[in-house]
Amino acid sequence: PVHVPGSANAKRQMSYRLFATEALTSPSIASVVPSSRELARAMLPARELRQARFVVELGPGTGAITRELLRVLPSNASLAAFEINARFCNFLRGNLNDDRLVLFNASAEAVGPTLRELDWQRVDAVVSSLGLSVMEDRMRRAILRGLVPFLDEKSLFTQYYYLSSRLADDLYRRWKPGWVSVPRLLEEYFQRIESKIIFRNVPPAVVFLCRK
């Protein structure tokens, strides 16, 4: 089980403060508060994850979705999480104690080589909180190309997209000819995509559940 020292309320407040501080200095973080529980649960279909063995999380931040993942995943699962922000990594290491979690202080671009080093043959699910709408196109395509070899028709890739990110997509289309919006980008890599809007989040978000 996940063990987090200290009271849940104190830990939650610490998480919010850290997340807000980092969001104010990093353009890649599109919100000043962590994901809501409603968003986290929409990202994690329990029926499928209860059978998952190998799961990847991209951009766990302060662990709002990570905690839900560890609550749902079976005891024999492995969770590889990639977080580029060193302060977020230190927070996660100090507040999440679970043998199933392997945390990498690395860019999500490292996911392909890292999974090969771990000798993972396939991945059951990928949960992404990356700000794809504000990433360079080269980077987001490198991440998706790195993941594709580990996904099959049964694998699930989930990604959320703030409704306000549509503005970023529109701006990029004006500044960068050929820019592809996040929904269109996902359609290039996945054949089956479902979406749902989560209004109980700051800001409201769309969750995409994608399969090859």
PDB file of C-alpha atoms in Angstrom:
ATOM      1  CA  PRO A   1       0.000   0.000   0.000  1.00  0.00           C
ATOM      2  CA  VAL A   2       0.989   3.657  -0.434  1.00  0.00           C
ATOM      3  CA  HIS A   3       2.243   5.219   2.774  1.00  0.00           C
ATOM      4  CA  VAL A   4       2.547   9.005   3.023  1.00  0.00           C
ATOM      5  CA  PRO A   5       3.845  10.405   6.293  1.00  0.00           C
ATOM      6  CA  GLY A   6       1.991  13.260   7.973  1.00  0.00           C
ATOM      7  CA  SER A   7      -1.640  14.221   7.826  1.00  0.00           C
ATOM      8  CA  ALA A   8      -3.379  14.008   4.460  1.00  0.00           C
ATOM      9  CA  ASN A   9      -4.468  17.647   4.690  1.00  0.00           C
ATOM     10  CA  ALA A  10      -0.963  18.937   5.457  1.00  0.00           C
ATOM     11  CA  LYS A  11       0.487  16.890   2.651  1.00  0.00           C
ATOM     12  CA  ARG A  12      -2.178  18.149   0.232  1.00  0.00           C
ATOM     13  CA  GLN A  13      -1.419  21.762   1.138  1.00  0.00           C
ATOM     14  CA  MET A  14       2.299  21.175   0.640  1.00  0.00           C
ATOM     15  CA  SER A  15       1.551  19.647  -2.749  1.00  0.00           C
ATOM     16  CA  TYR A  16      -0.566  22.644  -3.794  1.00  0.00           C
ATOM     17  CA  ARG A  17       2.085  25.155  -2.722  1.00  0.00           C
ATOM     18  CA  LEU A  18       4.871  23.353  -4.551  1.00  0.00           C
ATOM     19  CA  PHE A  19       2.786  22.882  -7.685  1.00  0.00           C
ATOM     20  CA  ALA A  20       1.743  26.550  -7.777  1.00  0.00           C
ATOM     21  CA  THR A  21       5.334  27.724  -7.253  1.00  0.00           C
ATOM     22  CA  GLU A  22       6.639  25.581 -10.105  1.00  0.00           C
ATOM     23  CA  ALA A  23       3.715  26.478 -12.392  1.00  0.00           C
ATOM     24  CA  LEU A  24       4.484  30.188 -12.057  1.00  0.00           C
ATOM     25  CA  THR A  25       8.031  29.644 -13.331  1.00  0.00           C
ATOM     26  CA  SER A  26       7.470  26.925 -15.934  1.00  0.00           C
ATOM     27  CA  PRO A  27       5.518  27.598 -19.154  1.00  0.00           C
ATOM     28  CA  SER A  28       5.035  23.840 -19.648  1.00  0.00           C
ATOM     29  CA  ILE A  29       2.689  23.635 -16.615  1.00  0.00           C
ATOM     30  CA  ALA A  30      -0.719  24.894 -17.735  1.00  0.00           C
ATOM     31  CA  SER A  31      -2.443  25.019 -14.328  1.00  0.00           C
ATOM     32  CA  VAL A  32      -1.512  26.346 -10.890  1.00  0.00           C
ATOM     33  CA  VAL A  33      -3.173  23.462  -9.021  1.00  0.00           C
ATOM     34  CA  PRO A  34      -2.726  19.678  -9.336  1.00  0.00           C
ATOM     35  CA  SER A  35      -5.282  17.538 -11.124  1.00  0.00           C
ATOM     36  CA  SER A  36      -8.578  17.048  -9.305  1.00  0.00           C
ATOM     37  CA  ARG A  37      -9.662  13.633  -8.081  1.00  0.00           C
ATOM     38  CA  GLU A  38     -12.405  13.639 -10.716  1.00  0.00           C
ATOM     39  CA  LEU A  39      -9.846  14.165 -13.484  1.00  0.00           C
ATOM     40  CA  ALA A  40      -7.533  11.522 -12.036  1.00  0.00           C
ATOM     41  CA  ARG A  41     -10.325   8.942 -11.933  1.00  0.00           C
ATOM     42  CA  ALA A  42     -11.406   9.767 -15.488  1.00  0.00           C
ATOM     43  CA  MET A  43      -7.832   9.124 -16.610  1.00  0.00           C
ATOM     44  CA  LEU A  44      -7.742   5.723 -14.900  1.00  0.00           C
ATOM     45  CA  PRO A  45     -10.444   3.231 -15.918  1.00  0.00           C
ATOM     46  CA  ALA A  46     -10.331   0.938 -12.882  1.00  0.00           C
ATOM     47  CA  ARG A  47     -11.801  -2.047 -14.736  1.00  0.00           C
ATOM     48  CA  GLU A  48      -8.773  -2.186 -17.052  1.00  0.00           C
ATOM     49  CA  LEU A  49      -6.056  -1.085 -14.661  1.00  0.00           C
ATOM     50  CA  ARG A  50      -6.929  -3.710 -12.048  1.00  0.00           C
ATOM     51  CA  GLN A  51      -5.468  -6.268 -14.484  1.00  0.00           C
ATOM     52  CA  ALA A  52      -2.476  -4.190 -15.627  1.00  0.00           C
ATOM     53  CA  ARG A  53       1.077  -5.344 -14.990  1.00  0.00           C
ATOM     54  CA  PHE A  54       3.204  -2.694 -16.715  1.00  0.00           C
ATOM     55  CA  VAL A  55       2.151   0.946 -16.590  1.00  0.00           C
ATOM     56  CA  VAL A  56       3.888   4.206 -17.531  1.00  0.00           C
ATOM     57  CA  GLU A  57       3.083   7.649 -16.159  1.00  0.00           C
ATOM     58  CA  LEU A  58       4.359  10.750 -17.947  1.00  0.00           C
ATOM     59  CA  GLY A  59       4.573  13.959 -15.927  1.00  0.00           C
ATOM     60  CA  PRO A  60       3.307  12.887 -12.489  1.00  0.00           C
ATOM     61  CA  GLY A  61       3.911  16.332 -10.957  1.00  0.00           C
ATOM     62  CA  THR A  62       3.187  16.104  -7.228  1.00  0.00           C
ATOM     63  CA  GLY A  63       1.414  12.753  -7.579  1.00  0.00           C
ATOM     64  CA  ALA A  64      -2.333  13.478  -7.776  1.00  0.00           C
ATOM     65  CA  ILE A  65      -2.776  10.838 -10.472  1.00  0.00           C
ATOM     66  CA  THR A  66       0.076   8.651  -9.218  1.00  0.00           C
ATOM     67  CA  ARG A  67      -1.738   8.046  -5.932  1.00  0.00           C
ATOM     68  CA  GLU A  68      -4.900   6.994  -7.748  1.00  0.00           C
ATOM     69  CA  LEU A  69      -2.849   4.689  -9.983  1.00  0.00           C
ATOM     70  CA  LEU A  70      -1.233   2.979  -7.017  1.00  0.00           C
ATOM     71  CA  ARG A  71      -4.628   2.638  -5.345  1.00  0.00           C
ATOM     72  CA  VAL A  72      -6.065   0.834  -8.381  1.00  0.00           C
ATOM     73  CA  LEU A  73      -3.131  -1.212  -9.708  1.00  0.00           C
ATOM     74  CA  PRO A  74      -2.670  -4.824  -8.532  1.00  0.00           C
ATOM     75  CA  SER A  75       0.077  -5.703  -6.058  1.00  0.00           C
ATOM     76  CA  ASN A  76       2.261  -7.298  -8.754  1.00  0.00           C
ATOM     77  CA  ALA A  77       2.183  -4.292 -11.096  1.00  0.00           C
ATOM     78  CA  SER A  78       5.131  -2.052 -11.995  1.00  0.00           C
ATOM     79  CA  LEU A  79       4.721   1.700 -12.513  1.00  0.00           C
ATOM     80  CA  ALA A  80       7.476   3.618 -14.317  1.00  0.00           C
ATOM     81  CA  ALA A  81       7.004   7.386 -13.868  1.00  0.00           C
ATOM     82  CA  PHE A  82       8.939  10.052 -15.784  1.00  0.00           C
ATOM     83  CA  GLU A  83       9.163  13.526 -14.256  1.00  0.00           C
ATOM     84  CA  ILE A  84      11.640  16.126 -15.556  1.00  0.00           C
ATOM     85  CA  ASN A  85      11.116  18.566 -12.653  1.00  0.00           C
ATOM     86  CA  ALA A  86      13.638  17.766  -9.905  1.00  0.00           C
ATOM     87  CA  ARG A  87      11.580  19.398  -7.131  1.00  0.00           C
ATOM     88  CA  PHE A  88       8.536  17.329  -8.065  1.00  0.00           C
ATOM     89  CA  CYS A  89      10.713  14.198  -8.048  1.00  0.00           C
ATOM     90  CA  ASN A  90      12.050  14.985  -4.588  1.00  0.00           C
ATOM     91  CA  PHE A  91       8.507  15.557  -3.338  1.00  0.00           C
ATOM     92  CA  LEU A  92       7.327  12.231  -4.759  1.00  0.00           C
ATOM     93  CA  ARG A  93      10.279  10.330  -3.327  1.00  0.00           C
ATOM     94  CA  GLY A  94       9.649  11.840   0.099  1.00  0.00           C
ATOM     95  CA  ASN A  95       5.897  11.276   0.105  1.00  0.00           C
ATOM     96  CA  LEU A  96       5.221   8.072  -1.816  1.00  0.00           C
ATOM     97  CA  ASN A  97       6.602   4.813  -0.486  1.00  0.00           C
ATOM     98  CA  ASP A  98       5.543   1.983  -2.767  1.00  0.00           C
ATOM     99  CA  ASP A  99       7.744  -0.760  -4.200  1.00  0.00           C
ATOM    100  CA  ARG A 100       5.717  -0.802  -7.412  1.00  0.00           C
ATOM    101  CA  LEU A 101       6.773   2.751  -8.275  1.00  0.00           C
ATOM    102  CA  VAL A 102      10.032   3.413 -10.142  1.00  0.00           C
ATOM    103  CA  LEU A 103      10.576   7.148 -10.577  1.00  0.00           C
ATOM    104  CA  PHE A 104      12.858   8.603 -13.250  1.00  0.00           C
ATOM    105  CA  ASN A 105      13.967  12.234 -13.054  1.00  0.00           C
ATOM    106  CA  ALA A 106      14.035  12.427 -16.840  1.00  0.00           C
ATOM    107  CA  SER A 107      12.251  13.837 -19.847  1.00  0.00           C
ATOM    108  CA  ALA A 108       9.437  11.759 -21.304  1.00  0.00           C
ATOM    109  CA  GLU A 109      11.601  11.536 -24.437  1.00  0.00           C
ATOM    110  CA  ALA A 110      13.634   8.953 -22.536  1.00  0.00           C
ATOM    111  CA  VAL A 111      10.685   6.592 -22.196  1.00  0.00           C
ATOM    112  CA  GLY A 112      11.550   4.298 -25.123  1.00  0.00           C
ATOM    113  CA  PRO A 113      15.215   3.671 -24.237  1.00  0.00           C
ATOM    114  CA  THR A 114      14.364   3.375 -20.541  1.00  0.00           C
ATOM    115  CA  LEU A 115      11.667   0.748 -21.084  1.00  0.00           C
ATOM    116  CA  ARG A 116      14.116  -1.247 -23.198  1.00  0.00           C
ATOM    117  CA  GLU A 117      16.667  -1.045 -20.367  1.00  0.00           C
ATOM    118  CA  LEU A 118      13.979  -2.329 -17.986  1.00  0.00           C
ATOM    119  CA  ASP A 119      13.390  -5.175 -20.476  1.00  0.00           C
ATOM    120  CA  TRP A 120       9.687  -4.394 -20.732  1.00  0.00           C
ATOM    121  CA  GLN A 121       8.208  -6.109 -23.783  1.00  0.00           C
ATOM    122  CA  ARG A 122       4.902  -4.242 -23.762  1.00  0.00           C
ATOM    123  CA  VAL A 123       2.948  -1.702 -21.736  1.00  0.00           C
ATOM    124  CA  ASP A 124      -0.640  -2.180 -20.569  1.00  0.00           C
ATOM    125  CA  ALA A 125      -1.347   1.507 -20.009  1.00  0.00           C
ATOM    126  CA  VAL A 126       0.240   4.927 -20.380  1.00  0.00           C
ATOM    127  CA  VAL A 127      -1.122   7.843 -18.351  1.00  0.00           C
ATOM    128  CA  SER A 128       0.087  11.201 -19.644  1.00  0.00           C
ATOM    129  CA  SER A 129      -0.256  14.576 -17.953  1.00  0.00           C
ATOM    130  CA  LEU A 130       2.173  16.214 -20.375  1.00  0.00           C
ATOM    131  CA  GLY A 131       1.375  19.668 -21.747  1.00  0.00           C
ATOM    132  CA  LEU A 132       1.362  18.539 -25.364  1.00  0.00           C
ATOM    133  CA  SER A 133      -0.287  21.774 -26.486  1.00  0.00           C
ATOM    134  CA  VAL A 134       2.767  23.830 -25.427  1.00  0.00           C
ATOM    135  CA  MET A 135       5.502  21.366 -26.432  1.00  0.00           C
ATOM    136  CA  GLU A 136       7.681  21.599 -29.487  1.00  0.00           C
ATOM    137  CA  ASP A 137       6.286  19.304 -32.170  1.00  0.00           C
ATOM    138  CA  ARG A 138       9.607  17.463 -32.426  1.00  0.00           C
ATOM    139  CA  MET A 139       9.492  16.592 -28.738  1.00  0.00           C
ATOM    140  CA  ARG A 140       5.906  15.389 -28.552  1.00  0.00           C
ATOM    141  CA  ARG A 141       6.343  13.216 -31.647  1.00  0.00           C
ATOM    142  CA  ALA A 142       9.560  11.769 -30.225  1.00  0.00           C
ATOM    143  CA  ILE A 143       7.681  10.790 -27.064  1.00  0.00           C
ATOM    144  CA  LEU A 144       4.845   9.121 -28.957  1.00  0.00           C
ATOM    145  CA  ARG A 145       7.221   7.325 -31.336  1.00  0.00           C
ATOM    146  CA  GLY A 146       9.154   6.034 -28.324  1.00  0.00           C
ATOM    147  CA  LEU A 147       5.984   4.572 -26.822  1.00  0.00           C
ATOM    148  CA  VAL A 148       4.386   3.039 -29.915  1.00  0.00           C
ATOM    149  CA  PRO A 149       6.609  -0.092 -30.063  1.00  0.00           C
ATOM    150  CA  PHE A 150       5.408  -1.050 -26.554  1.00  0.00           C
ATOM    151  CA  LEU A 151       1.698  -0.661 -27.293  1.00  0.00           C
ATOM    152  CA  ASP A 152      -0.669  -3.161 -28.886  1.00  0.00           C
ATOM    153  CA  GLU A 153      -4.412  -3.195 -29.548  1.00  0.00           C
ATOM    154  CA  LYS A 154      -5.116  -3.940 -25.862  1.00  0.00           C
ATOM    155  CA  SER A 155      -2.935  -1.126 -24.514  1.00  0.00           C
ATOM    156  CA  LEU A 156      -4.551   2.081 -23.278  1.00  0.00           C
ATOM    157  CA  PHE A 157      -3.049   5.579 -23.632  1.00  0.00           C
ATOM    158  CA  THR A 158      -4.776   8.378 -21.724  1.00  0.00           C
ATOM    159  CA  GLN A 159      -4.044  12.070 -22.096  1.00  0.00           C
ATOM    160  CA  TYR A 160      -5.848  15.110 -20.790  1.00  0.00           C
ATOM    161  CA  TYR A 161      -6.143  18.435 -22.564  1.00  0.00           C
ATOM    162  CA  TYR A 162      -7.323  21.622 -20.901  1.00  0.00           C
ATOM    163  CA  LEU A 163     -10.229  23.237 -22.707  1.00  0.00           C
ATOM    164  CA  SER A 164      -8.242  26.480 -22.501  1.00  0.00           C
ATOM    165  CA  SER A 165      -5.430  24.785 -24.464  1.00  0.00           C
ATOM    166  CA  ARG A 166      -7.475  25.190 -27.612  1.00  0.00           C
ATOM    167  CA  LEU A 167      -6.285  28.807 -27.559  1.00  0.00           C
ATOM    168  CA  ALA A 168      -2.654  27.650 -27.486  1.00  0.00           C
ATOM    169  CA  ASP A 169      -3.340  25.363 -30.430  1.00  0.00           C
ATOM    170  CA  ASP A 170      -4.916  28.245 -32.365  1.00  0.00           C
ATOM    171  CA  LEU A 171      -1.935  30.508 -31.662  1.00  0.00           C
ATOM    172  CA  TYR A 172       0.560  27.852 -32.708  1.00  0.00           C
ATOM    173  CA  ARG A 173      -1.313  27.317 -35.980  1.00  0.00           C
ATOM    174  CA  ARG A 174      -0.866  31.025 -36.733  1.00  0.00           C
ATOM    175  CA  TRP A 175       2.789  31.167 -35.755  1.00  0.00           C
ATOM    176  CA  LYS A 176       3.897  27.765 -37.029  1.00  0.00           C
ATOM    177  CA  PRO A 177       2.625  26.614 -40.420  1.00  0.00           C
ATOM    178  CA  GLY A 178       1.726  22.926 -40.302  1.00  0.00           C
ATOM    179  CA  TRP A 179       1.143  22.872 -36.516  1.00  0.00           C
ATOM    180  CA  VAL A 180      -1.129  19.981 -35.557  1.00  0.00           C
ATOM    181  CA  SER A 181      -3.553  20.320 -32.619  1.00  0.00           C
ATOM    182  CA  VAL A 182      -3.380  17.791 -29.792  1.00  0.00           C
ATOM    183  CA  PRO A 183      -6.587  15.939 -30.818  1.00  0.00           C
ATOM    184  CA  ARG A 184      -5.336  15.669 -34.419  1.00  0.00           C
ATOM    185  CA  LEU A 185      -1.897  14.579 -33.224  1.00  0.00           C
ATOM    186  CA  LEU A 186      -3.387  11.709 -31.225  1.00  0.00           C
ATOM    187  CA  GLU A 187      -5.384  10.636 -34.273  1.00  0.00           C
ATOM    188  CA  GLU A 188      -2.107  10.147 -36.144  1.00  0.00           C
ATOM    189  CA  TYR A 189      -0.946   7.527 -33.634  1.00  0.00           C
ATOM    190  CA  PHE A 190      -4.174   5.883 -32.459  1.00  0.00           C
ATOM    191  CA  GLN A 191      -7.090   4.358 -34.336  1.00  0.00           C
ATOM    192  CA  ARG A 192      -9.685   4.336 -31.544  1.00  0.00           C
ATOM    193  CA  ILE A 193     -10.167   7.455 -29.423  1.00  0.00           C
ATOM    194  CA  GLU A 194     -12.872   8.206 -26.870  1.00  0.00           C
ATOM    195  CA  SER A 195     -13.171  11.542 -25.094  1.00  0.00           C
ATOM    196  CA  LYS A 196     -14.998  12.961 -22.099  1.00  0.00           C
ATOM    197  CA  ILE A 197     -15.124  16.451 -20.571  1.00  0.00           C
ATOM    198  CA  ILE A 198     -14.290  16.873 -16.884  1.00  0.00           C
ATOM    199  CA  PHE A 199     -15.717  20.159 -15.601  1.00  0.00           C
ATOM    200  CA  ARG A 200     -14.720  19.533 -11.967  1.00  0.00           C
ATOM    201  CA  ASN A 201     -11.094  20.478 -12.519  1.00  0.00           C
ATOM    202  CA  VAL A 202      -9.141  23.747 -12.658  1.00  0.00           C
ATOM    203  CA  PRO A 203      -9.198  24.430 -15.532  1.00  0.00           C
ATOM    204  CA  PRO A 204     -11.829  22.078 -17.055  1.00  0.00           C
ATOM    205  CA  ALA A 205     -10.281  19.367 -19.206  1.00  0.00           C
ATOM    206  CA  VAL A 206     -10.977  16.821 -21.903  1.00  0.00           C
ATOM    207  CA  VAL A 207      -9.713  13.274 -21.280  1.00  0.00           C
ATOM    208  CA  PHE A 208      -8.745  11.198 -24.319  1.00  0.00           C
ATOM    209  CA  LEU A 209      -8.687   7.389 -24.018  1.00  0.00           C
ATOM    210  CA  CYS A 210      -6.708   6.093 -26.993  1.00  0.00           C
ATOM    211  CA  ARG A 211      -5.987   2.675 -28.457  1.00  0.00           C
ATOM    212  CA  LYS A 212      -4.170   1.487 -31.553  1.00  0.00           C
TER     213      LYS A 212
END
